[in-house]
CSV table of N, CA, C and O and ligand atoms in Angstrom, one decimal:
chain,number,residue,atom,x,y,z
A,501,UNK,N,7.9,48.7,-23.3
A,501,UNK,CA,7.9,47.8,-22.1
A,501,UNK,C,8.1,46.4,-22.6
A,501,UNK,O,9.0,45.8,-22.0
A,502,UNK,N,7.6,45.8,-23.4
A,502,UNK,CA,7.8,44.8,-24.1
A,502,UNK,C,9.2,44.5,-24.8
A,502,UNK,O,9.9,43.5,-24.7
A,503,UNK,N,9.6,45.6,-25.6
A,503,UNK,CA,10.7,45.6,-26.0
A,503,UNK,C,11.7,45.0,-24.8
A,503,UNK,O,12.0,43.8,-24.8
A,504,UNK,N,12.1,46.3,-23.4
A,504,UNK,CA,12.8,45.7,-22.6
A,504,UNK,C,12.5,44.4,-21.6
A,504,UNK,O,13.4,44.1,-20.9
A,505,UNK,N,11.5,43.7,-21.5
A,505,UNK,CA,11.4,42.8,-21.1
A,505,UNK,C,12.3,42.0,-21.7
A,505,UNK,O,13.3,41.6,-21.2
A,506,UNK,N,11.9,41.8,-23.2
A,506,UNK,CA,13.0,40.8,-24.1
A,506,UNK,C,14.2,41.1,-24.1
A,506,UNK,O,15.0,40.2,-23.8
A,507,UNK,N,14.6,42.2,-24.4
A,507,UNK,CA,16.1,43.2,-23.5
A,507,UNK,C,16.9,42.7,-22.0
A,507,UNK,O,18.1,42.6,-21.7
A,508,UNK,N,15.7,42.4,-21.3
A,508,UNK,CA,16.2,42.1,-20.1
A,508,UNK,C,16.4,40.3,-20.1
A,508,UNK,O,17.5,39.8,-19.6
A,509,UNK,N,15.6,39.6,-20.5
A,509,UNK,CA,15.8,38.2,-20.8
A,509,UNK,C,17.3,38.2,-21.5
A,509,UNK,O,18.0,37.6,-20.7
A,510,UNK,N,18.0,38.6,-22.6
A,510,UNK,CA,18.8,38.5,-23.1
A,510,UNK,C,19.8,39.4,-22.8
A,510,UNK,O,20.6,39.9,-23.6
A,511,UNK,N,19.6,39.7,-21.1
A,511,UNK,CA,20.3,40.5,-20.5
A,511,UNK,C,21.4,41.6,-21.7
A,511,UNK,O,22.5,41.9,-21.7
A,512,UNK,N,20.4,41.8,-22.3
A,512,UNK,CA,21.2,43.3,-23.6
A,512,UNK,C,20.9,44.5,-23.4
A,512,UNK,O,20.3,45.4,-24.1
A,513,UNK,N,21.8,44.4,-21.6
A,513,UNK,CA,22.1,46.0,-21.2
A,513,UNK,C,22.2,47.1,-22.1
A,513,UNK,O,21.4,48.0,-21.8
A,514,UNK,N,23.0,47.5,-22.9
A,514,UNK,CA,22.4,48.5,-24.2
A,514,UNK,C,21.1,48.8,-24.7
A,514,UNK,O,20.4,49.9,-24.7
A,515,UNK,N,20.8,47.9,-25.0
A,515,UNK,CA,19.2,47.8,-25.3
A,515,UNK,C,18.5,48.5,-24.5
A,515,UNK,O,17.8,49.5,-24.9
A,516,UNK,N,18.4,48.1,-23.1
A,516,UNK,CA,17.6,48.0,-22.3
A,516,UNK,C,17.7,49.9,-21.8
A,516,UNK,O,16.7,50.6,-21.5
A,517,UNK,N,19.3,50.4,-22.0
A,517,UNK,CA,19.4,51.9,-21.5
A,517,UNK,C,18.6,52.5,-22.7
A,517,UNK,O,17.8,53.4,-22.5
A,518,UNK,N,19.2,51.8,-24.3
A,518,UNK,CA,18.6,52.7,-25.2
A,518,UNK,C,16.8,52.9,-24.8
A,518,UNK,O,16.3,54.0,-24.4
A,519,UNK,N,16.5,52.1,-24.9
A,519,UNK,CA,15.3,51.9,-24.4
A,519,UNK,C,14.7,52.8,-23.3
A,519,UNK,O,13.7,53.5,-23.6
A,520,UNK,N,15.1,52.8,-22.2
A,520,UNK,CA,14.4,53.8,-20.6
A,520,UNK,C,14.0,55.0,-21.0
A,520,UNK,O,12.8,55.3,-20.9
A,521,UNK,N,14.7,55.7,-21.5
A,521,UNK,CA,14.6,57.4,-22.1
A,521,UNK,C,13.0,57.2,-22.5
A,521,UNK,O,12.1,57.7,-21.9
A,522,UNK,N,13.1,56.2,-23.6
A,522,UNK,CA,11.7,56.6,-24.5
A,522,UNK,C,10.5,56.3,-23.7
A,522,UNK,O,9.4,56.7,-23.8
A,523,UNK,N,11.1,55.2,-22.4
A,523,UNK,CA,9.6,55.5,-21.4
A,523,UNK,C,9.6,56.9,-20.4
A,523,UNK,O,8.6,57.6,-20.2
A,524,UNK,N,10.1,56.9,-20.2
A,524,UNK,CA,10.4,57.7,-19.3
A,524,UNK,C,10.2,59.8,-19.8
A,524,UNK,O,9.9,60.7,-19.0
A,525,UNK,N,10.5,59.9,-21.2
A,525,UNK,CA,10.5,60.9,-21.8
A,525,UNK,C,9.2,60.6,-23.0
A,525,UNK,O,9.4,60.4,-24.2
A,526,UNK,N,8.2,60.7,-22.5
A,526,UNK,CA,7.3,60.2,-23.2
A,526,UNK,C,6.8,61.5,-23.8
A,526,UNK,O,7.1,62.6,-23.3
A,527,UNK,N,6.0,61.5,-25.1
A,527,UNK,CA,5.8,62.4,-25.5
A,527,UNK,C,4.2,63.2,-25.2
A,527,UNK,O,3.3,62.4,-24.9
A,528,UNK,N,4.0,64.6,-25.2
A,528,UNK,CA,2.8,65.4,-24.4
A,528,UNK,C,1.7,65.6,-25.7
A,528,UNK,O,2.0,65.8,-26.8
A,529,UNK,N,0.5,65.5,-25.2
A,529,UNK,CA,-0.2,65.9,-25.9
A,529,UNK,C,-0.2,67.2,-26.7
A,529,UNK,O,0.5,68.0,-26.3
A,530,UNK,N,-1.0,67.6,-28.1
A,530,UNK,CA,-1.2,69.1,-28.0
A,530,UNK,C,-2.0,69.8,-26.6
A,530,UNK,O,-2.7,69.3,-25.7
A,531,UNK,N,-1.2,71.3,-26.8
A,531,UNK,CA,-1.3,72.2,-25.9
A,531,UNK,C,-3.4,72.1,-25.4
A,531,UNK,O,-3.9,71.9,-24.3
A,532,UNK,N,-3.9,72.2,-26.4
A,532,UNK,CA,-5.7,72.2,-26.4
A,532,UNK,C,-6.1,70.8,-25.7
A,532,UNK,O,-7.0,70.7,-24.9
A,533,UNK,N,-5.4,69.6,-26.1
A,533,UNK,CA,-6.0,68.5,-25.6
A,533,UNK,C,-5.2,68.2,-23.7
A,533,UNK,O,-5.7,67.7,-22.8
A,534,UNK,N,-3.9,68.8,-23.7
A,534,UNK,CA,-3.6,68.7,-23.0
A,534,UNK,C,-4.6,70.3,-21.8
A,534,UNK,O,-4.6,70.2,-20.6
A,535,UNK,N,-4.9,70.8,-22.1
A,535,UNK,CA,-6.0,71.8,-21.4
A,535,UNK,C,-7.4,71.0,-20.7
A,535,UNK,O,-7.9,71.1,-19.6
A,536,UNK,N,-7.6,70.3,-21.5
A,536,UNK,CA,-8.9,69.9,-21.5
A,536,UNK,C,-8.9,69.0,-20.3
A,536,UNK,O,-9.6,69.1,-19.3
A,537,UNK,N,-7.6,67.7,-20.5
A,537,UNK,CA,-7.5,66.8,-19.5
A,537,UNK,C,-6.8,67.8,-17.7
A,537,UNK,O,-7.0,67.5,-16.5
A,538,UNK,N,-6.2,68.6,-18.2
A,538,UNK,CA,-5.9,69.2,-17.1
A,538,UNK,C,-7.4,69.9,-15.9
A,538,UNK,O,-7.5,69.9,-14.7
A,539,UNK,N,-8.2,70.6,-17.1
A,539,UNK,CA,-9.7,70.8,-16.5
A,539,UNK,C,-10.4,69.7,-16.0
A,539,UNK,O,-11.2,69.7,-15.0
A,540,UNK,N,-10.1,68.6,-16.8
A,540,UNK,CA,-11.1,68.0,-16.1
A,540,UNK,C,-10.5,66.9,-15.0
A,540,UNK,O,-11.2,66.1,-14.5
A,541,UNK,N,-9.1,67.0,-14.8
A,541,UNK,CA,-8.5,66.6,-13.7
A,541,UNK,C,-8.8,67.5,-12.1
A,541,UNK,O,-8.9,67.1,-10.9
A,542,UNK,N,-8.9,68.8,-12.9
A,542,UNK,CA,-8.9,69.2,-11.7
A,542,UNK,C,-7.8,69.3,-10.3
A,542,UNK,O,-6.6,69.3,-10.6
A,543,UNK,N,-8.1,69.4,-8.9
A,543,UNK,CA,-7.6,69.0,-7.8
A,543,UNK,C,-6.8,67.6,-8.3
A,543,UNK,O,-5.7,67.3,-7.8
A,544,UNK,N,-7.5,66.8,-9.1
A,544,UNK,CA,-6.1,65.7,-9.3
A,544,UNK,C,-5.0,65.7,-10.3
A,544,UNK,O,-4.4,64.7,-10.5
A,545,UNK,N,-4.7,67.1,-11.0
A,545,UNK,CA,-4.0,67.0,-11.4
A,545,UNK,C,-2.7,66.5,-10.8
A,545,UNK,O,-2.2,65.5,-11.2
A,546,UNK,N,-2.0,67.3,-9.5
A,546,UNK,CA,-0.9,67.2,-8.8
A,546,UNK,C,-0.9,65.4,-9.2
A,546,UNK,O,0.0,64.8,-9.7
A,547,UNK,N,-1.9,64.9,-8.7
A,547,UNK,CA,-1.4,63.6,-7.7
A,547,UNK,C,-1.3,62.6,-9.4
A,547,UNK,O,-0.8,61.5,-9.4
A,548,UNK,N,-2.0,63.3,-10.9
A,548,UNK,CA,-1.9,62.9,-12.0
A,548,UNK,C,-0.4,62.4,-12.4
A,548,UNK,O,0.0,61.3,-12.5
A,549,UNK,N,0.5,63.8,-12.4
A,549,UNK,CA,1.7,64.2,-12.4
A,549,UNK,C,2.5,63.5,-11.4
A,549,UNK,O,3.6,62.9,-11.8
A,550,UNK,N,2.2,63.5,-10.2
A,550,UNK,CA,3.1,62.6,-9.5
A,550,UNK,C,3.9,60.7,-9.9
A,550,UNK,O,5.0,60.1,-9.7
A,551,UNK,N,2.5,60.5,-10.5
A,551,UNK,CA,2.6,58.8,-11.1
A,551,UNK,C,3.0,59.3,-12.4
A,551,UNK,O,4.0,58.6,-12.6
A,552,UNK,N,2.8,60.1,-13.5
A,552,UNK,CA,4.4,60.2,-14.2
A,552,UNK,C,5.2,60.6,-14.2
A,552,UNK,O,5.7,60.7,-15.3
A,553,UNK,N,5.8,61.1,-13.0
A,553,UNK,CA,7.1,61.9,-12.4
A,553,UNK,C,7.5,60.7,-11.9
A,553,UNK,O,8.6,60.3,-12.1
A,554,UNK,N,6.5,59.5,-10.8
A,554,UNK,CA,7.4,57.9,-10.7
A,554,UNK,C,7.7,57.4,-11.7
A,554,UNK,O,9.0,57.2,-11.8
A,555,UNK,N,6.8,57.0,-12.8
A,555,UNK,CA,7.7,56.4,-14.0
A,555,UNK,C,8.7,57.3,-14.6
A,555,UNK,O,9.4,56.7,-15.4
A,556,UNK,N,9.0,58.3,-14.5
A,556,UNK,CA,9.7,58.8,-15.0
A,556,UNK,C,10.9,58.5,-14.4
A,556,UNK,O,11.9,58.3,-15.1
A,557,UNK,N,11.0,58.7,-12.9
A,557,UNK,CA,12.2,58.7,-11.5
A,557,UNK,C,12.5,56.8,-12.1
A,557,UNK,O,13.7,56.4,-12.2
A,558,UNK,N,11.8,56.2,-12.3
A,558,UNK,CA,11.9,54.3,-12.4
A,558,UNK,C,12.7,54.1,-13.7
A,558,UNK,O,13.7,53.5,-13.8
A,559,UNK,N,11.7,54.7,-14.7
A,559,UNK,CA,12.5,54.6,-15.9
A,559,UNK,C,13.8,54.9,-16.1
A,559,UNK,O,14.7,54.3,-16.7
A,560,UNK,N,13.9,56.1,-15.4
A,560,UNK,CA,15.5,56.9,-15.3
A,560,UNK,C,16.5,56.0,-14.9
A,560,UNK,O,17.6,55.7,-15.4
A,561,UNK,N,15.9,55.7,-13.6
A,561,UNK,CA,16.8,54.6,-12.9
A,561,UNK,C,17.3,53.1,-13.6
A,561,UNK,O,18.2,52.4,-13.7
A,562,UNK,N,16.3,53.2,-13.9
A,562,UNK,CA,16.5,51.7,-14.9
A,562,UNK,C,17.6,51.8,-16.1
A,562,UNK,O,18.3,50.8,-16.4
A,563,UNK,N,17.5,53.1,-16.6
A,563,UNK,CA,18.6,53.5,-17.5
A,563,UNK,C,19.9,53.4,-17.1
A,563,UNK,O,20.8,52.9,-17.7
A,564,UNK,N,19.9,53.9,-16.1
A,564,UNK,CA,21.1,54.4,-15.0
A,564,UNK,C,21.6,52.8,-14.8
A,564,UNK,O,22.7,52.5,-15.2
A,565,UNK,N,20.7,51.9,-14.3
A,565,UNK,CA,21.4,50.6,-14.0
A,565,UNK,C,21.4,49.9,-14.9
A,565,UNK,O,21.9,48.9,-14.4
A,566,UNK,N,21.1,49.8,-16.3
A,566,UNK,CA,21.5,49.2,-17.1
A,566,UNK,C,22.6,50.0,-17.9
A,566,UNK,O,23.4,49.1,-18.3
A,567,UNK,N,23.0,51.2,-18.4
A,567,UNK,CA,24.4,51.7,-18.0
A,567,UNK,C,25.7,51.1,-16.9
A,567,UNK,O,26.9,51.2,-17.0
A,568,UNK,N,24.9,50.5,-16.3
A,568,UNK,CA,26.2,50.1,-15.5
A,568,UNK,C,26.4,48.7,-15.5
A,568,UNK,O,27.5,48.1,-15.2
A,569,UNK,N,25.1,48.1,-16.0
A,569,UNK,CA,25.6,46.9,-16.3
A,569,UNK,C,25.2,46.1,-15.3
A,569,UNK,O,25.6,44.9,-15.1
A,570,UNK,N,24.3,46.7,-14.7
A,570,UNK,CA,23.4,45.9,-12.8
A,570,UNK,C,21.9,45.1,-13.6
A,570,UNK,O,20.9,45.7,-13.9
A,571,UNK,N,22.0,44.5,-13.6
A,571,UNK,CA,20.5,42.9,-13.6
A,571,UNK,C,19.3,43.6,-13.1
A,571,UNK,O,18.4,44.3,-13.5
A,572,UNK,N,20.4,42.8,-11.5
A,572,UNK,CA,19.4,43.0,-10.6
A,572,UNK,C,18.5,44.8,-10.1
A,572,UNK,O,17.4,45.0,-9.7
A,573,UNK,N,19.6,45.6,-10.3
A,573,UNK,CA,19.1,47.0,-10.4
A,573,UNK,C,18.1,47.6,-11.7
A,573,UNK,O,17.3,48.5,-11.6
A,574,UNK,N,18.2,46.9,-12.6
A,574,UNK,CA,17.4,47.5,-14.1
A,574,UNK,C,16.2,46.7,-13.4
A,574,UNK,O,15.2,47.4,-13.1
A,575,UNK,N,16.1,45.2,-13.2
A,575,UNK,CA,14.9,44.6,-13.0
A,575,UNK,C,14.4,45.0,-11.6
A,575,UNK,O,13.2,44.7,-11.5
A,576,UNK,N,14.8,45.5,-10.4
A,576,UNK,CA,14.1,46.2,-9.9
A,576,UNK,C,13.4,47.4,-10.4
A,576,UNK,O,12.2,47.7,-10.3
A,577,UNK,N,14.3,48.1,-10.8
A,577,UNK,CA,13.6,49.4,-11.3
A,577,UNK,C,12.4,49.4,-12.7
A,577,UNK,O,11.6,50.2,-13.0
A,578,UNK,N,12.8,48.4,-13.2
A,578,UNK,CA,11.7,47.7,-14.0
A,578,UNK,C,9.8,47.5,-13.4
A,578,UNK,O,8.7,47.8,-13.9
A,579,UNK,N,10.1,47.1,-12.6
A,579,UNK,CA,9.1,46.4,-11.8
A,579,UNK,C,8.9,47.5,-11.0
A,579,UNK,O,7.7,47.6,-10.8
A,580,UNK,N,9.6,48.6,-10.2
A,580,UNK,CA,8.7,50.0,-10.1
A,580,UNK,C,8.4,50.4,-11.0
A,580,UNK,O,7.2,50.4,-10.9
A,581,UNK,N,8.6,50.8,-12.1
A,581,UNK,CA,8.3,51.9,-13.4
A,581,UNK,C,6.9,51.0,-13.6
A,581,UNK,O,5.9,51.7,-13.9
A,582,UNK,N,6.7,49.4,-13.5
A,582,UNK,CA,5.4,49.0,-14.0
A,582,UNK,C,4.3,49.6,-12.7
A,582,UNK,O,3.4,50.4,-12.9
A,583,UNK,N,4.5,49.2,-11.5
A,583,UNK,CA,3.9,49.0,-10.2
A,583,UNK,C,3.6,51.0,-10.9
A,583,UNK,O,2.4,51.0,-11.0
A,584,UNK,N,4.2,52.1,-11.2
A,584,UNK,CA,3.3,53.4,-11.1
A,584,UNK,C,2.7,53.7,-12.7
A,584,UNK,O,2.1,54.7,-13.1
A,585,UNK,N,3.0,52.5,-13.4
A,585,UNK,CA,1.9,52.6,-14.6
A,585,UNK,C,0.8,51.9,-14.0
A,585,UNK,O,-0.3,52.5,-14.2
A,586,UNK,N,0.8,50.8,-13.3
A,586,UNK,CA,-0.5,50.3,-12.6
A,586,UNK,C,-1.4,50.9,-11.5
A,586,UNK,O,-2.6,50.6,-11.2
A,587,UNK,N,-0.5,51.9,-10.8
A,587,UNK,CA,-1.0,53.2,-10.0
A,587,UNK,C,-2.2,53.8,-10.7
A,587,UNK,O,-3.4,53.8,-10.4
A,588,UNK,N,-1.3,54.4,-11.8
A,588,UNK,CA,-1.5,55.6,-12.4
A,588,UNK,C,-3.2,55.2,-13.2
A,588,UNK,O,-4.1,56.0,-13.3
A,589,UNK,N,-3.3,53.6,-13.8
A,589,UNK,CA,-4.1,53.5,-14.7
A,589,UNK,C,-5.3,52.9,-13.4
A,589,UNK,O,-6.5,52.8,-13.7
A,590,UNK,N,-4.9,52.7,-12.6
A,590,UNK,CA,-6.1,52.2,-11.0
A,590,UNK,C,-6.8,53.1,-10.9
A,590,UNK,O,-8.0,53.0,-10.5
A,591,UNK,N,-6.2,54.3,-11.1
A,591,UNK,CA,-7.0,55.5,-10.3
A,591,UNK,C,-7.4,56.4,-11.4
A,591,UNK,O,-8.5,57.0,-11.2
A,592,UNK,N,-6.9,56.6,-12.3
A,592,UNK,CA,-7.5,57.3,-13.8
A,592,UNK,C,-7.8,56.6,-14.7
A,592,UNK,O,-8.6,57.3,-15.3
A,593,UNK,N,-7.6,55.4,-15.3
A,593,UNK,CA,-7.9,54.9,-16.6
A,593,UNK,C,-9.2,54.7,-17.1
A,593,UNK,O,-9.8,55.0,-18.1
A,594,UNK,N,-9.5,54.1,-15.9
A,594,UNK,CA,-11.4,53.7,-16.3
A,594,UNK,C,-12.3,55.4,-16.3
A,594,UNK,O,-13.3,55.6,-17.0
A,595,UNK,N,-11.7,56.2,-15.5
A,595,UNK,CA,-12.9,57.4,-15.9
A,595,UNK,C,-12.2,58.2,-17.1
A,595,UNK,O,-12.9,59.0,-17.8
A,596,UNK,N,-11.4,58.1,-17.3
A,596,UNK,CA,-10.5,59.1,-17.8
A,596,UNK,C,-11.2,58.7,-19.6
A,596,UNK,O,-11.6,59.5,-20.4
A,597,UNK,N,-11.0,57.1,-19.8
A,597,UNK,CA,-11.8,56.7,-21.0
A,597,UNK,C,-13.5,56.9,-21.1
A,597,UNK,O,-14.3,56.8,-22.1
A,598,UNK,N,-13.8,57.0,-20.0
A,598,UNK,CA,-15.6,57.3,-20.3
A,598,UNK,C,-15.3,58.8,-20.7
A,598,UNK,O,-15.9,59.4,-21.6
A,599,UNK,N,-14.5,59.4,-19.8
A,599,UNK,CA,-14.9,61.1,-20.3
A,599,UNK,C,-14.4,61.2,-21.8
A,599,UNK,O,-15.0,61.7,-22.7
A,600,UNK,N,-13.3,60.6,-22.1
A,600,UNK,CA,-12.8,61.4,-23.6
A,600,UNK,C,-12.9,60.4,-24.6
A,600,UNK,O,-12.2,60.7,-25.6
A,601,UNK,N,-13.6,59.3,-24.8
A,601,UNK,CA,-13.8,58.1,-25.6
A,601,UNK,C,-14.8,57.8,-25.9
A,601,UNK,O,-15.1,57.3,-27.0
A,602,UNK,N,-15.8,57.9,-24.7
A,602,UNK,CA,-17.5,57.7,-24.5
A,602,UNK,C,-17.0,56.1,-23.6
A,602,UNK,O,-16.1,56.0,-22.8
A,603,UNK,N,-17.8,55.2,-23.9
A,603,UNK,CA,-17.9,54.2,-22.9
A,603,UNK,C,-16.9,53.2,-23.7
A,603,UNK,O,-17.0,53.1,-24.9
A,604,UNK,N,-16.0,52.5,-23.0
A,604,UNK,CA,-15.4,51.3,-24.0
A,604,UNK,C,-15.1,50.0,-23.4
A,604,UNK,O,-14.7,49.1,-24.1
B,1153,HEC,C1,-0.2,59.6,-15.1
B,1153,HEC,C2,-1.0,58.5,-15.4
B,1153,HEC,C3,-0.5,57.3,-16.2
B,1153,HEC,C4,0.7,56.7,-16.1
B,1153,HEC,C5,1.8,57.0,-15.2
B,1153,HEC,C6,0.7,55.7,-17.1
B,1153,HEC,N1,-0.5,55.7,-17.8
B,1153,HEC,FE1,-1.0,54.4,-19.3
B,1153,HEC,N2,-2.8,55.3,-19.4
B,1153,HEC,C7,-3.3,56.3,-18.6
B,1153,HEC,C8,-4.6,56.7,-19.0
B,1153,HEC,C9,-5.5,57.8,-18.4
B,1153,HEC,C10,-5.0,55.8,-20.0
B,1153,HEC,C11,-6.3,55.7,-20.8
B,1153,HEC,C12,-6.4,56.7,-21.9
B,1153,HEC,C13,-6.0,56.1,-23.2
B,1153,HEC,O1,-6.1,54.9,-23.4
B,1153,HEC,O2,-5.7,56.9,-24.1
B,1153,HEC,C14,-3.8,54.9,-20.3
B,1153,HEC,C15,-3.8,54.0,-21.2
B,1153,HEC,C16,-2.7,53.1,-21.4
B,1153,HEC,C17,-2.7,52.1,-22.4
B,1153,HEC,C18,-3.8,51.7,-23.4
B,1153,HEC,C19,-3.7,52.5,-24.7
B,1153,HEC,C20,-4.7,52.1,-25.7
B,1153,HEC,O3,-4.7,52.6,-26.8
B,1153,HEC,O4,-5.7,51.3,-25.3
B,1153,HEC,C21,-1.5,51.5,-22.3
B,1153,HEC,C22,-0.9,50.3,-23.2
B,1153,HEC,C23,-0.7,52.1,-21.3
B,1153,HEC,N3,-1.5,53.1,-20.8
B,1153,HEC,C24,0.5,51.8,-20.9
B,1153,HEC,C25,1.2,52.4,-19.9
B,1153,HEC,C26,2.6,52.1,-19.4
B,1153,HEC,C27,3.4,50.9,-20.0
B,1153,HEC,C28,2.9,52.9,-18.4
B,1153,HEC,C29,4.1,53.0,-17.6
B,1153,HEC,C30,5.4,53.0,-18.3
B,1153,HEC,C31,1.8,53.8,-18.3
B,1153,HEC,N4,0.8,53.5,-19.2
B,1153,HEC,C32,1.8,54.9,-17.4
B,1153,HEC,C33,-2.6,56.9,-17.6
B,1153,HEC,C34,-1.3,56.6,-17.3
């Protein structure tokens, strides 16, 4: 994220596409740890998955418009891809680290 920020200042559209994939295609936990958080999501899994299926739909897009060479399109879709990392960490982050971290 940082990376393309500086990417986006020095409008280095290349950069900025190389870049989307790796947020957007992020990599999964092991199969056991990913078990664990899925149990203890519970009923919220769906709505877990939904906010990185948005960064994913944002990031994509962001790719897409910095491929083409659009500003104003990468830096919007910028600014969604952050707006459902800030979803995502509003509504899971703070419990999600007491359950698998202890208190921090
Ligand atoms: C589907 C939910 C979800 C989405 C979407 C999400 N995060 Fe997170 N993120 C979490 C949770 C839960 C934690 C706390 C667990 C942890 O720190 O390992 C976290 C922690 C983090 C941390 C702290 C890591 C650390 O070691 O302290 C960073 C940085 C972060 N996220 C960045 C992002 C960025 C950038 C995006 C968007 C591109 C994003 N996250 C999208 C759920 C999400």
């Amino acid at each position: 994220m940082q990376a393309v920020t500086g990417a986006i200042s020095k409008e280095e559209w290349t950069l900025v596409a190389e870049l989307a994939p790796k947020i957007a295609k992020h990599a999964e936990p092991p199969l056991g740890e990913k078990m664990r958080i899925l149990g203890w999501l519970g009923t919220d899994a769906g709505k877990f998955r939904g906010f990185d299926g948005q960064v994913q739909d944002a990031a994509s897009a962001m790719g897409d418009a910095a491929k083409r060479g659009d500003g104003q399109a990468v830096i919007a879709a910028f600014s969604k891809t952050q707006q459902s990392c800030l979803a995502c960490h509003q509504s899971f982050r703070q419990s999600f680290v007491e359950q698998f971290y202890g208190s921090r």
